[in-house]
mmCIF file with all atom_site columns, C-alpha atoms in Angstrom:
data_model
loop_
_atom_site.group_PDB
_atom_site.id
_atom_site.type_symbol
_atom_site.label_atom_id
_atom_site.label_alt_id
_atom_site.label_comp_id
_atom_site.label_asym_id
_atom_site.label_entity_id
_atom_site.label_seq_id
_atom_site.pdbx_PDB_ins_code
_atom_site.Cartn_x
_atom_site.Cartn_y
_atom_site.Cartn_z
_atom_site.occupancy
_atom_site.B_iso_or_equiv
_atom_site.pdbx_formal_charge
_atom_site.auth_seq_id
_atom_site.auth_comp_id
_atom_site.auth_asym_id
_atom_site.auth_atom_id
_atom_site.pdbx_PDB_model_num
ATOM 1   C CA . GLU A 1 1   ? 208.211 170.644 287.250 1.00 79.00 ? 1   GLU A CA 1
ATOM 2   C CA . ASP A 1 2   ? 208.802 174.122 285.852 1.00 85.00 ? 2   ASP A CA 1
ATOM 3   C CA . GLN A 1 3   ? 212.066 174.437 283.965 1.00 91.00 ? 3   GLN A CA 1
ATOM 4   C CA . VAL A 1 4   ? 213.912 177.278 282.240 1.00 96.00 ? 4   VAL A CA 1
ATOM 5   C CA . THR A 1 5   ? 216.905 176.744 279.956 1.00 97.00 ? 5   THR A CA 1
ATOM 6   C CA . GLN A 1 6   ? 218.917 179.589 278.487 1.00 97.00 ? 6   GLN A CA 1
ATOM 7   C CA . SER A 1 7   ? 221.295 179.384 275.556 1.00 97.00 ? 7   SER A CA 1
ATOM 8   C CA . PRO A 1 8   ? 224.010 180.039 274.792 1.00 97.00 ? 8   PRO A CA 1
ATOM 9   C CA . GLU A 1 9   ? 225.748 180.146 278.166 1.00 96.00 ? 9   GLU A CA 1
ATOM 10  C CA . ALA A 1 10  ? 228.079 182.858 276.894 1.00 97.00 ? 10  ALA A CA 1
ATOM 11  C CA . LEU A 1 11  ? 228.158 185.108 273.850 1.00 98.00 ? 11  LEU A CA 1
ATOM 12  C CA . ARG A 1 12  ? 230.932 187.351 272.620 1.00 98.00 ? 12  ARG A CA 1
ATOM 13  C CA . LEU A 1 13  ? 229.931 190.031 270.111 1.00 97.00 ? 13  LEU A CA 1
ATOM 14  C CA . GLN A 1 14  ? 231.659 192.788 268.224 1.00 98.00 ? 14  GLN A CA 1
ATOM 15  C CA . GLU A 1 15  ? 230.112 196.209 268.654 1.00 98.00 ? 15  GLU A CA 1
ATOM 16  C CA . GLY A 1 16  ? 227.314 196.486 266.102 1.00 97.00 ? 16  GLY A CA 1
ATOM 17  C CA . GLU A 1 17  ? 226.994 192.713 265.591 1.00 97.00 ? 17  GLU A CA 1
ATOM 18  C CA . SER A 1 18  ? 223.323 191.833 266.269 1.00 98.00 ? 18  SER A CA 1
ATOM 19  C CA . SER A 1 19  ? 222.401 188.518 267.886 1.00 98.00 ? 19  SER A CA 1
ATOM 20  C CA . SER A 1 20  ? 219.687 186.695 269.836 1.00 98.00 ? 20  SER A CA 1
ATOM 21  C CA . LEU A 1 21  ? 219.524 184.938 273.184 1.00 98.00 ? 21  LEU A CA 1
ATOM 22  C CA . ASN A 1 22  ? 217.163 182.028 273.732 1.00 98.00 ? 22  ASN A CA 1
ATOM 23  C CA . CYS A 1 23  ? 215.051 181.105 276.744 1.00 98.00 ? 23  CYS A CA 1
ATOM 24  C CA . SER A 1 24  ? 213.187 177.791 276.527 1.00 98.00 ? 24  SER A CA 1
ATOM 25  C CA . TYR A 1 25  ? 210.660 177.048 279.219 1.00 96.00 ? 25  TYR A CA 1
ATOM 26  C CA . THR A 1 26  ? 208.402 174.296 280.490 1.00 94.00 ? 26  THR A CA 1
ATOM 27  C CA . VAL A 1 27  ? 205.597 175.426 282.756 1.00 91.00 ? 27  VAL A CA 1
ATOM 28  C CA . SER A 1 28  ? 202.066 174.240 283.365 1.00 87.00 ? 28  SER A CA 1
ATOM 29  C CA . GLY A 1 29  ? 200.433 177.450 282.201 1.00 91.00 ? 29  GLY A CA 1
ATOM 30  C CA . LEU A 1 30  ? 202.327 180.722 281.958 1.00 93.00 ? 30  LEU A CA 1
ATOM 31  C CA . ARG A 1 31  ? 201.417 183.781 283.974 1.00 92.00 ? 31  ARG A CA 1
ATOM 32  C CA . GLY A 1 32  ? 204.434 185.744 282.817 1.00 94.00 ? 32  GLY A CA 1
ATOM 33  C CA . LEU A 1 33  ? 207.964 185.523 281.423 1.00 96.00 ? 33  LEU A CA 1
ATOM 34  C CA . PHE A 1 34  ? 210.505 188.005 282.716 1.00 97.00 ? 34  PHE A CA 1
ATOM 35  C CA . TRP A 1 35  ? 213.844 189.245 281.414 1.00 98.00 ? 35  TRP A CA 1
ATOM 36  C CA . TYR A 1 36  ? 216.422 190.747 283.760 1.00 98.00 ? 36  TYR A CA 1
ATOM 37  C CA . ARG A 1 37  ? 219.875 192.219 283.216 1.00 98.00 ? 37  ARG A CA 1
ATOM 38  C CA . GLN A 1 38  ? 222.608 191.599 285.793 1.00 97.00 ? 38  GLN A CA 1
ATOM 39  C CA . ASP A 1 39  ? 225.907 193.474 285.881 1.00 97.00 ? 39  ASP A CA 1
ATOM 40  C CA . PRO A 1 40  ? 228.906 191.915 287.680 1.00 94.00 ? 40  PRO A CA 1
ATOM 41  C CA . GLY A 1 41  ? 228.648 192.246 291.459 1.00 94.00 ? 41  GLY A CA 1
ATOM 42  C CA . LYS A 1 42  ? 225.115 193.688 291.316 1.00 96.00 ? 42  LYS A CA 1
ATOM 43  C CA . GLY A 1 43  ? 221.557 192.517 291.667 1.00 97.00 ? 43  GLY A CA 1
ATOM 44  C CA . PRO A 1 44  ? 219.335 191.763 288.663 1.00 97.00 ? 44  PRO A CA 1
ATOM 45  C CA . GLU A 1 45  ? 217.575 194.704 287.056 1.00 97.00 ? 45  GLU A CA 1
ATOM 46  C CA . PHE A 1 46  ? 214.129 194.242 285.513 1.00 95.00 ? 46  PHE A CA 1
ATOM 47  C CA . LEU A 1 47  ? 213.842 194.647 281.730 1.00 96.00 ? 47  LEU A CA 1
ATOM 48  C CA . PHE A 1 48  ? 210.574 193.168 280.395 1.00 93.00 ? 48  PHE A CA 1
ATOM 49  C CA . THR A 1 49  ? 207.521 191.099 281.185 1.00 95.00 ? 49  THR A CA 1
ATOM 50  C CA . LEU A 1 50  ? 205.791 189.104 278.439 1.00 96.00 ? 50  LEU A CA 1
ATOM 51  C CA . TYR A 1 51  ? 202.407 187.544 279.071 1.00 94.00 ? 51  TYR A CA 1
ATOM 52  C CA . SER A 1 52  ? 201.202 185.771 275.942 1.00 94.00 ? 52  SER A CA 1
ATOM 53  C CA . ALA A 1 53  ? 202.523 184.193 272.748 1.00 95.00 ? 53  ALA A CA 1
ATOM 54  C CA . GLY A 1 54  ? 203.117 186.737 270.014 1.00 96.00 ? 54  GLY A CA 1
ATOM 55  C CA . GLU A 1 55  ? 203.812 189.572 272.410 1.00 96.00 ? 55  GLU A CA 1
ATOM 56  C CA . GLU A 1 56  ? 206.872 191.776 271.852 1.00 97.00 ? 56  GLU A CA 1
ATOM 57  C CA . LYS A 1 57  ? 208.501 194.440 274.018 1.00 97.00 ? 57  LYS A CA 1
ATOM 58  C CA . GLU A 1 58  ? 211.327 196.833 273.128 1.00 97.00 ? 58  GLU A CA 1
ATOM 59  C CA . LYS A 1 59  ? 213.759 198.970 275.062 1.00 95.00 ? 59  LYS A CA 1
ATOM 60  C CA . GLU A 1 60  ? 216.568 200.769 273.266 1.00 95.00 ? 60  GLU A CA 1
ATOM 61  C CA . ARG A 1 61  ? 218.603 198.044 271.483 1.00 97.00 ? 61  ARG A CA 1
ATOM 62  C CA . LEU A 1 62  ? 216.751 195.162 273.165 1.00 98.00 ? 62  LEU A CA 1
ATOM 63  C CA . LYS A 1 63  ? 213.641 193.425 271.887 1.00 98.00 ? 63  LYS A CA 1
ATOM 64  C CA . ALA A 1 64  ? 211.973 190.503 273.622 1.00 98.00 ? 64  ALA A CA 1
ATOM 65  C CA . THR A 1 65  ? 209.562 188.109 271.916 1.00 98.00 ? 65  THR A CA 1
ATOM 66  C CA . LEU A 1 66  ? 207.494 185.197 273.198 1.00 97.00 ? 66  LEU A CA 1
ATOM 67  C CA . THR A 1 67  ? 206.170 181.948 271.747 1.00 95.00 ? 67  THR A CA 1
ATOM 68  C CA . LYS A 1 68  ? 204.397 179.098 273.532 1.00 92.00 ? 68  LYS A CA 1
ATOM 69  C CA . LYS A 1 69  ? 207.686 177.357 274.325 1.00 94.00 ? 69  LYS A CA 1
ATOM 70  C CA . GLU A 1 70  ? 210.435 179.969 274.211 1.00 97.00 ? 70  GLU A CA 1
ATOM 71  C CA . SER A 1 71  ? 211.397 183.593 274.348 1.00 98.00 ? 71  SER A CA 1
ATOM 72  C CA . PHE A 1 72  ? 214.096 185.438 272.473 1.00 98.00 ? 72  PHE A CA 1
ATOM 73  C CA . LEU A 1 73  ? 216.003 188.524 273.496 1.00 98.00 ? 73  LEU A CA 1
ATOM 74  C CA . HIS A 1 74  ? 217.304 190.241 270.386 1.00 98.00 ? 74  HIS A CA 1
ATOM 75  C CA . ILE A 1 75  ? 220.184 192.671 270.765 1.00 98.00 ? 75  ILE A CA 1
ATOM 76  C CA . THR A 1 76  ? 220.412 195.002 267.765 1.00 98.00 ? 76  THR A CA 1
ATOM 77  C CA . ALA A 1 77  ? 223.706 196.782 267.030 1.00 98.00 ? 77  ALA A CA 1
ATOM 78  C CA . PRO A 1 78  ? 225.021 196.198 270.554 1.00 97.00 ? 78  PRO A CA 1
ATOM 79  C CA . LYS A 1 79  ? 227.359 198.575 272.341 1.00 98.00 ? 79  LYS A CA 1
ATOM 80  C CA . PRO A 1 80  ? 229.952 197.698 275.013 1.00 97.00 ? 80  PRO A CA 1
ATOM 81  C CA . GLU A 1 81  ? 227.551 198.978 277.681 1.00 97.00 ? 81  GLU A CA 1
ATOM 82  C CA . ASP A 1 82  ? 225.187 196.122 276.759 1.00 98.00 ? 82  ASP A CA 1
ATOM 83  C CA . SER A 1 83  ? 227.718 193.697 278.260 1.00 98.00 ? 83  SER A CA 1
ATOM 84  C CA . ALA A 1 84  ? 225.969 191.883 281.116 1.00 98.00 ? 84  ALA A CA 1
ATOM 85  C CA . THR A 1 85  ? 224.374 188.604 282.075 1.00 97.00 ? 85  THR A CA 1
ATOM 86  C CA . TYR A 1 86  ? 220.785 188.345 280.879 1.00 98.00 ? 86  TYR A CA 1
ATOM 87  C CA . LEU A 1 87  ? 218.426 186.257 283.003 1.00 98.00 ? 87  LEU A CA 1
ATOM 88  C CA . CYS A 1 88  ? 215.092 184.780 282.007 1.00 97.00 ? 88  CYS A CA 1
ATOM 89  C CA . ALA A 1 89  ? 212.436 183.723 284.545 1.00 96.00 ? 89  ALA A CA 1
ATOM 90  C CA . VAL A 1 90  ? 208.918 182.299 284.367 1.00 95.00 ? 90  VAL A CA 1
ATOM 91  C CA . GLN A 1 91  ? 205.952 182.499 286.694 1.00 94.00 ? 91  GLN A CA 1
ATOM 92  C CA . ALA A 1 92  ? 203.405 179.723 286.550 1.00 92.00 ? 92  ALA A CA 1
ATOM 93  C CA . ALA A 1 93  ? 199.744 180.547 286.042 1.00 90.00 ? 93  ALA A CA 1
ATOM 94  C CA . THR A 1 94  ? 198.967 178.781 289.329 1.00 89.00 ? 94  THR A CA 1
ATOM 95  C CA . ASP A 1 95  ? 201.178 181.158 291.298 1.00 88.00 ? 95  ASP A CA 1
ATOM 96  C CA . SER A 1 96  ? 199.991 184.513 292.558 1.00 82.00 ? 96  SER A CA 1
ATOM 97  C CA . TRP A 1 97  ? 202.831 185.189 295.013 1.00 86.00 ? 97  TRP A CA 1
ATOM 98  C CA . GLY A 1 98  ? 205.563 186.098 292.571 1.00 87.00 ? 98  GLY A CA 1
ATOM 99  C CA . LYS A 1 99  ? 207.427 182.794 292.786 1.00 90.00 ? 99  LYS A CA 1
ATOM 100 C CA . LEU A 1 100 ? 209.792 182.828 289.808 1.00 93.00 ? 100 LEU A CA 1
ATOM 101 C CA . GLN A 1 101 ? 211.807 180.018 288.216 1.00 94.00 ? 101 GLN A CA 1
ATOM 102 C CA . PHE A 1 102 ? 215.041 181.426 286.796 1.00 96.00 ? 102 PHE A CA 1
ATOM 103 C CA . GLY A 1 103 ? 217.340 180.185 284.074 1.00 96.00 ? 103 GLY A CA 1
ATOM 104 C CA . ALA A 1 104 ? 221.110 180.158 284.563 1.00 96.00 ? 104 ALA A CA 1
ATOM 105 C CA . GLY A 1 105 ? 221.582 183.182 282.326 1.00 97.00 ? 105 GLY A CA 1
ATOM 106 C CA . THR A 1 106 ? 223.531 184.153 279.201 1.00 98.00 ? 106 THR A CA 1
ATOM 107 C CA . GLN A 1 107 ? 226.703 186.157 279.728 1.00 97.00 ? 107 GLN A CA 1
ATOM 108 C CA . VAL A 1 108 ? 227.113 188.693 276.915 1.00 98.00 ? 108 VAL A CA 1
ATOM 109 C CA . VAL A 1 109 ? 230.378 190.494 276.230 1.00 98.00 ? 109 VAL A CA 1
ATOM 110 C CA . VAL A 1 110 ? 230.416 193.235 273.583 1.00 98.00 ? 110 VAL A CA 1
ATOM 111 C CA . THR A 1 111 ? 233.850 194.352 272.432 1.00 97.00 ? 111 THR A CA 1
ATOM 112 C CA . PRO A 1 112 ? 234.596 197.704 270.716 1.00 96.00 ? 112 PRO A CA 1
ATOM 113 C CA . ASN B 2 1   ? 214.775 206.298 297.550 1.00 73.00 ? 1   ASN B CA 1
ATOM 114 C CA . ALA B 2 2   ? 217.459 203.727 298.324 1.00 82.00 ? 2   ALA B CA 1
ATOM 115 C CA . GLY B 2 3   ? 215.323 200.882 296.909 1.00 94.00 ? 3   GLY B CA 1
ATOM 116 C CA . VAL B 2 4   ? 216.346 197.512 298.367 1.00 97.00 ? 4   VAL B CA 1
ATOM 117 C CA . THR B 2 5   ? 219.350 197.514 300.684 1.00 97.00 ? 5   THR B CA 1
ATOM 118 C CA . GLN B 2 6   ? 221.238 194.512 302.078 1.00 98.00 ? 6   GLN B CA 1
ATOM 119 C CA . THR B 2 7   ? 223.813 194.168 304.819 1.00 97.00 ? 7   THR B CA 1
ATOM 120 C CA . PRO B 2 8   ? 226.501 193.020 304.995 1.00 97.00 ? 8   PRO B CA 1
ATOM 121 C CA . LYS B 2 9   ? 227.973 193.067 301.469 1.00 97.00 ? 9   LYS B CA 1
ATOM 122 C CA . PHE B 2 10  ? 230.542 190.376 302.284 1.00 97.00 ? 10  PHE B CA 1
ATOM 123 C CA . GLN B 2 11  ? 230.828 187.822 305.078 1.00 97.00 ? 11  GLN B CA 1
ATOM 124 C CA . VAL B 2 12  ? 233.107 184.899 305.887 1.00 97.00 ? 12  VAL B CA 1
ATOM 125 C CA . LEU B 2 13  ? 231.884 182.321 308.381 1.00 97.00 ? 13  LEU B CA 1
ATOM 126 C CA . LYS B 2 14  ? 233.325 179.156 309.819 1.00 98.00 ? 14  LYS B CA 1
ATOM 127 C CA . THR B 2 15  ? 231.271 175.963 309.628 1.00 98.00 ? 15  THR B CA 1
ATOM 128 C CA . GLY B 2 16  ? 228.739 175.903 312.463 1.00 97.00 ? 16  GLY B CA 1
ATOM 129 C CA . GLN B 2 17  ? 228.630 179.664 313.021 1.00 98.00 ? 17  GLN B CA 1
ATOM 130 C CA . SER B 2 18  ? 225.361 181.541 312.738 1.00 97.00 ? 18  SER B CA 1
ATOM 131 C CA . MET B 2 19  ? 224.505 184.862 311.171 1.00 97.00 ? 19  MET B CA 1
ATOM 132 C CA . THR B 2 20  ? 221.615 186.989 309.982 1.00 98.00 ? 20  THR B CA 1
ATOM 133 C CA . LEU B 2 21  ? 221.433 188.713 306.620 1.00 98.00 ? 21  LEU B CA 1
ATOM 134 C CA . GLN B 2 22  ? 219.446 191.924 306.699 1.00 98.00 ? 22  GLN B CA 1
ATOM 135 C CA . CYS B 2 23  ? 217.232 193.333 303.964 1.00 98.00 ? 23  CYS B CA 1
ATOM 136 C CA . ALA B 2 24  ? 215.155 196.496 303.897 1.00 98.00 ? 24  ALA B CA 1
ATOM 137 C CA . GLN B 2 25  ? 213.084 198.244 301.227 1.00 97.00 ? 25  GLN B CA 1
ATOM 138 C CA . ASP B 2 26  ? 211.720 201.768 301.221 1.00 95.00 ? 26  ASP B CA 1
ATOM 139 C CA . MET B 2 27  ? 209.234 201.372 298.337 1.00 93.00 ? 27  MET B CA 1
ATOM 140 C CA . ASN B 2 28  ? 206.262 200.294 300.486 1.00 93.00 ? 28  ASN B CA 1
ATOM 141 C CA . HIS B 2 29  ? 206.177 196.917 298.740 1.00 93.00 ? 29  HIS B CA 1
ATOM 142 C CA . ASN B 2 30  ? 204.069 194.132 300.195 1.00 93.00 ? 30  ASN B CA 1
ATOM 143 C CA . SER B 2 31  ? 206.046 191.082 299.076 1.00 95.00 ? 31  SER B CA 1
ATOM 144 C CA . MET B 2 32  ? 209.697 190.258 299.780 1.00 97.00 ? 32  MET B CA 1
ATOM 145 C CA . TYR B 2 33  ? 211.949 187.390 298.728 1.00 97.00 ? 33  TYR B CA 1
ATOM 146 C CA . TRP B 2 34  ? 215.288 185.756 299.484 1.00 98.00 ? 34  TRP B CA 1
ATOM 147 C CA . TYR B 2 35  ? 217.242 184.057 296.701 1.00 98.00 ? 35  TYR B CA 1
ATOM 148 C CA . ARG B 2 36  ? 220.605 182.426 296.439 1.00 98.00 ? 36  ARG B CA 1
ATOM 149 C CA . GLN B 2 37  ? 222.698 182.505 293.262 1.00 97.00 ? 37  GLN B CA 1
ATOM 150 C CA . ASP B 2 38  ? 225.286 179.852 292.508 1.00 95.00 ? 38  ASP B CA 1
ATOM 151 C CA . PRO B 2 39  ? 227.441 179.550 289.367 1.00 88.00 ? 39  PRO B CA 1
ATOM 152 C CA . GLY B 2 40  ? 225.620 177.771 286.565 1.00 84.00 ? 40  GLY B CA 1
ATOM 153 C CA . MET B 2 41  ? 222.396 177.361 288.550 1.00 84.00 ? 41  MET B CA 1
ATOM 154 C CA . GLY B 2 42  ? 220.606 180.661 288.328 1.00 89.00 ? 42  GLY B CA 1
ATOM 155 C CA . LEU B 2 43  ? 218.661 182.260 291.150 1.00 96.00 ? 43  LEU B CA 1
ATOM 156 C CA . ARG B 2 44  ? 216.806 179.905 293.485 1.00 97.00 ? 44  ARG B CA 1
ATOM 157 C CA . LEU B 2 45  ? 214.091 181.014 295.880 1.00 96.00 ? 45  LEU B CA 1
ATOM 158 C CA . ILE B 2 46  ? 214.796 180.282 299.552 1.00 98.00 ? 46  ILE B CA 1
ATOM 159 C CA . TYR B 2 47  ? 211.830 181.920 301.320 1.00 97.00 ? 47  TYR B CA 1
ATOM 160 C CA . TYR B 2 48  ? 209.296 184.566 300.556 1.00 97.00 ? 48  TYR B CA 1
ATOM 161 C CA . SER B 2 49  ? 206.882 186.782 302.411 1.00 96.00 ? 49  SER B CA 1
ATOM 162 C CA . ALA B 2 50  ? 203.727 187.700 300.510 1.00 92.00 ? 50  ALA B CA 1
ATOM 163 C CA . SER B 2 51  ? 202.779 190.288 303.120 1.00 90.00 ? 51  SER B CA 1
ATOM 164 C CA . GLU B 2 52  ? 203.742 191.504 306.572 1.00 89.00 ? 52  GLU B CA 1
ATOM 165 C CA . GLY B 2 53  ? 203.274 188.694 309.083 1.00 89.00 ? 53  GLY B CA 1
ATOM 166 C CA . THR B 2 54  ? 203.467 185.815 306.608 1.00 93.00 ? 54  THR B CA 1
ATOM 167 C CA . THR B 2 55  ? 206.376 183.728 305.350 1.00 96.00 ? 55  THR B CA 1
ATOM 168 C CA . ASP B 2 56  ? 206.563 180.641 303.156 1.00 96.00 ? 56  ASP B CA 1
ATOM 169 C CA . LYS B 2 57  ? 209.180 178.206 301.917 1.00 96.00 ? 57  LYS B CA 1
ATOM 170 C CA . GLY B 2 58  ? 210.589 178.441 298.440 1.00 95.00 ? 58  GLY B CA 1
ATOM 171 C CA . GLU B 2 59  ? 212.585 175.907 296.462 1.00 93.00 ? 59  GLU B CA 1
ATOM 172 C CA . VAL B 2 60  ? 215.623 175.555 298.805 1.00 96.00 ? 60  VAL B CA 1
ATOM 173 C CA . PRO B 2 61  ? 214.606 176.420 302.409 1.00 97.00 ? 61  PRO B CA 1
ATOM 174 C CA . ASN B 2 62  ? 216.638 173.812 304.320 1.00 97.00 ? 62  ASN B CA 1
ATOM 175 C CA . GLY B 2 63  ? 219.193 175.351 306.684 1.00 96.00 ? 63  GLY B CA 1
ATOM 176 C CA . TYR B 2 64  ? 217.552 178.788 306.677 1.00 98.00 ? 64  TYR B CA 1
ATOM 177 C CA . ASN B 2 65  ? 214.974 180.702 308.682 1.00 97.00 ? 65  ASN B CA 1
ATOM 178 C CA . VAL B 2 66  ? 213.381 184.071 307.963 1.00 98.00 ? 66  VAL B CA 1
ATOM 179 C CA . SER B 2 67  ? 211.647 186.847 309.829 1.00 97.00 ? 67  SER B CA 1
ATOM 180 C CA . ARG B 2 68  ? 209.397 189.512 308.344 1.00 96.00 ? 68  ARG B CA 1
ATOM 181 C CA . LEU B 2 69  ? 210.028 192.081 311.038 1.00 87.00 ? 69  LEU B CA 1
ATOM 182 C CA . ASN B 2 70  ? 207.695 194.706 309.565 1.00 94.00 ? 70  ASN B CA 1
ATOM 183 C CA . LYS B 2 71  ? 206.640 195.814 306.106 1.00 95.00 ? 71  LYS B CA 1
ATOM 184 C CA . ARG B 2 72  ? 210.127 197.186 305.342 1.00 96.00 ? 72  ARG B CA 1
ATOM 185 C CA . GLU B 2 73  ? 212.411 194.471 306.688 1.00 97.00 ? 73  GLU B CA 1
ATOM 186 C CA . PHE B 2 74  ? 212.919 190.791 305.870 1.00 98.00 ? 74  PHE B CA 1
ATOM 187 C CA . SER B 2 75  ? 215.867 188.949 307.408 1.00 98.00 ? 75  SER B CA 1
ATOM 188 C CA . LEU B 2 76  ? 217.443 185.594 306.581 1.00 98.00 ? 76  LEU B CA 1
ATOM 189 C CA . ARG B 2 77  ? 219.146 183.560 309.312 1.00 98.00 ? 77  ARG B CA 1
ATOM 190 C CA . LEU B 2 78  ? 221.642 180.749 309.011 1.00 97.00 ? 78  LEU B CA 1
ATOM 191 C CA . GLU B 2 79  ? 221.617 178.918 312.347 1.00 94.00 ? 79  GLU B CA 1
ATOM 192 C CA . SER B 2 80  ? 224.580 176.613 311.687 1.00 97.00 ? 80  SER B CA 1
ATOM 193 C CA . ALA B 2 81  ? 226.412 177.536 308.501 1.00 97.00 ? 81  ALA B CA 1
ATOM 194 C CA . ALA B 2 82  ? 227.673 174.821 306.167 1.00 97.00 ? 82  ALA B CA 1
ATOM 195 C CA . PRO B 2 83  ? 230.090 175.083 303.199 1.00 97.00 ? 83  PRO B CA 1
ATOM 196 C CA . SER B 2 84  ? 227.154 174.259 300.890 1.00 97.00 ? 84  SER B CA 1
ATOM 197 C CA . GLN B 2 85  ? 225.653 177.616 301.883 1.00 98.00 ? 85  GLN B CA 1
ATOM 198 C CA . THR B 2 86  ? 228.538 179.494 300.271 1.00 98.00 ? 86  THR B CA 1
ATOM 199 C CA . SER B 2 87  ? 226.725 181.634 297.737 1.00 98.00 ? 87  SER B CA 1
ATOM 200 C CA . VAL B 2 88  ? 225.569 185.113 296.805 1.00 98.00 ? 88  VAL B CA 1
ATOM 201 C CA . TYR B 2 89  ? 222.293 186.006 298.496 1.00 98.00 ? 89  TYR B CA 1
ATOM 202 C CA . PHE B 2 90  ? 219.820 188.452 297.010 1.00 98.00 ? 90  PHE B CA 1
ATOM 203 C CA . CYS B 2 91  ? 216.797 190.034 298.561 1.00 98.00 ? 91  CYS B CA 1
ATOM 204 C CA . ALA B 2 92  ? 213.985 191.315 296.367 1.00 97.00 ? 92  ALA B CA 1
ATOM 205 C CA . SER B 2 93  ? 210.683 193.087 296.815 1.00 96.00 ? 93  SER B CA 1
ATOM 206 C CA . MET B 2 94  ? 207.544 193.385 294.720 1.00 93.00 ? 94  MET B CA 1
ATOM 207 C CA . PRO B 2 95  ? 204.670 195.859 294.851 1.00 88.00 ? 95  PRO B CA 1
ATOM 208 C CA . GLN B 2 96  ? 201.076 194.762 295.126 1.00 82.00 ? 96  GLN B CA 1
ATOM 209 C CA . GLY B 2 97  ? 199.424 194.537 291.741 1.00 77.00 ? 97  GLY B CA 1
ATOM 210 C CA . ALA B 2 98  ? 199.377 192.481 288.595 1.00 66.00 ? 98  ALA B CA 1
ATOM 211 C CA . SER B 2 99  ? 202.790 193.259 287.123 1.00 76.00 ? 99  SER B CA 1
ATOM 212 C CA . TYR B 2 100 ? 204.877 190.891 289.332 1.00 83.00 ? 100 TYR B CA 1
ATOM 213 C CA . GLU B 2 101 ? 208.082 192.844 288.686 1.00 90.00 ? 101 GLU B CA 1
ATOM 214 C CA . GLN B 2 102 ? 210.661 192.249 291.387 1.00 94.00 ? 102 GLN B CA 1
ATOM 215 C CA . TYR B 2 103 ? 213.291 194.749 292.519 1.00 95.00 ? 103 TYR B CA 1
ATOM 216 C CA . PHE B 2 104 ? 216.560 193.315 293.733 1.00 97.00 ? 104 PHE B CA 1
ATOM 217 C CA . GLY B 2 105 ? 219.124 194.431 296.261 1.00 98.00 ? 105 GLY B CA 1
ATOM 218 C CA . PRO B 2 106 ? 222.883 194.464 295.604 1.00 97.00 ? 106 PRO B CA 1
ATOM 219 C CA . GLY B 2 107 ? 223.514 191.080 297.238 1.00 97.00 ? 107 GLY B CA 1
ATOM 220 C CA . THR B 2 108 ? 225.563 189.577 300.060 1.00 98.00 ? 108 THR B CA 1
ATOM 221 C CA . ARG B 2 109 ? 228.531 187.378 299.165 1.00 97.00 ? 109 ARG B CA 1
ATOM 222 C CA . LEU B 2 110 ? 228.843 184.690 301.847 1.00 98.00 ? 110 LEU B CA 1
ATOM 223 C CA . THR B 2 111 ? 231.722 182.251 302.171 1.00 97.00 ? 111 THR B CA 1
ATOM 224 C CA . VAL B 2 112 ? 231.566 179.374 304.660 1.00 97.00 ? 112 VAL B CA 1
ATOM 225 C CA . THR B 2 113 ? 234.892 177.678 305.369 1.00 97.00 ? 113 THR B CA 1
#
């Protein structure tokens, strides 16, 4: 059974204090790993898709990396506006309908 | 473009009542999805529709039915609501192609008492 585990559950950072979020996954063949950002009371917003081990994607202060068993979301010099819950999801190679398995998320709070 | 819209935003039901959650997208996407989000459990897929005229069960379909009314609209129905269905419900859509990015609506917060 596909499984996605995110850690830590919550992270409190000072503005400018870089850190990483972890997403460990178990899937019988990976089609894609997705990162989403979710603000309180809103729907998830797409950030990145990673397809193969060694791949990296960047967007502003966020950088996502992928290995065969986990993905990291690095937040460099975060600002208060980076406060959100970050969700990781995987799509199995056997699926072509967009069926995603989500982790529970990491809640990030960045204080000034 | 409004993207993905959902109505209502909030709803309180009594056990046994029925209701339909509405979802519409104006991006001409083929695929649409219904998820529920519960604290500590992440998003779980209830039903999906790969294209107009087709629907399939996801991970947690029991107690729900769906209708893909046309390419734009995908509704979720609770025939006899139970307290275990208290949750936040999200609709999403995805364009045809290889990227598999999904676009989410703002959600419906449902409480069943």
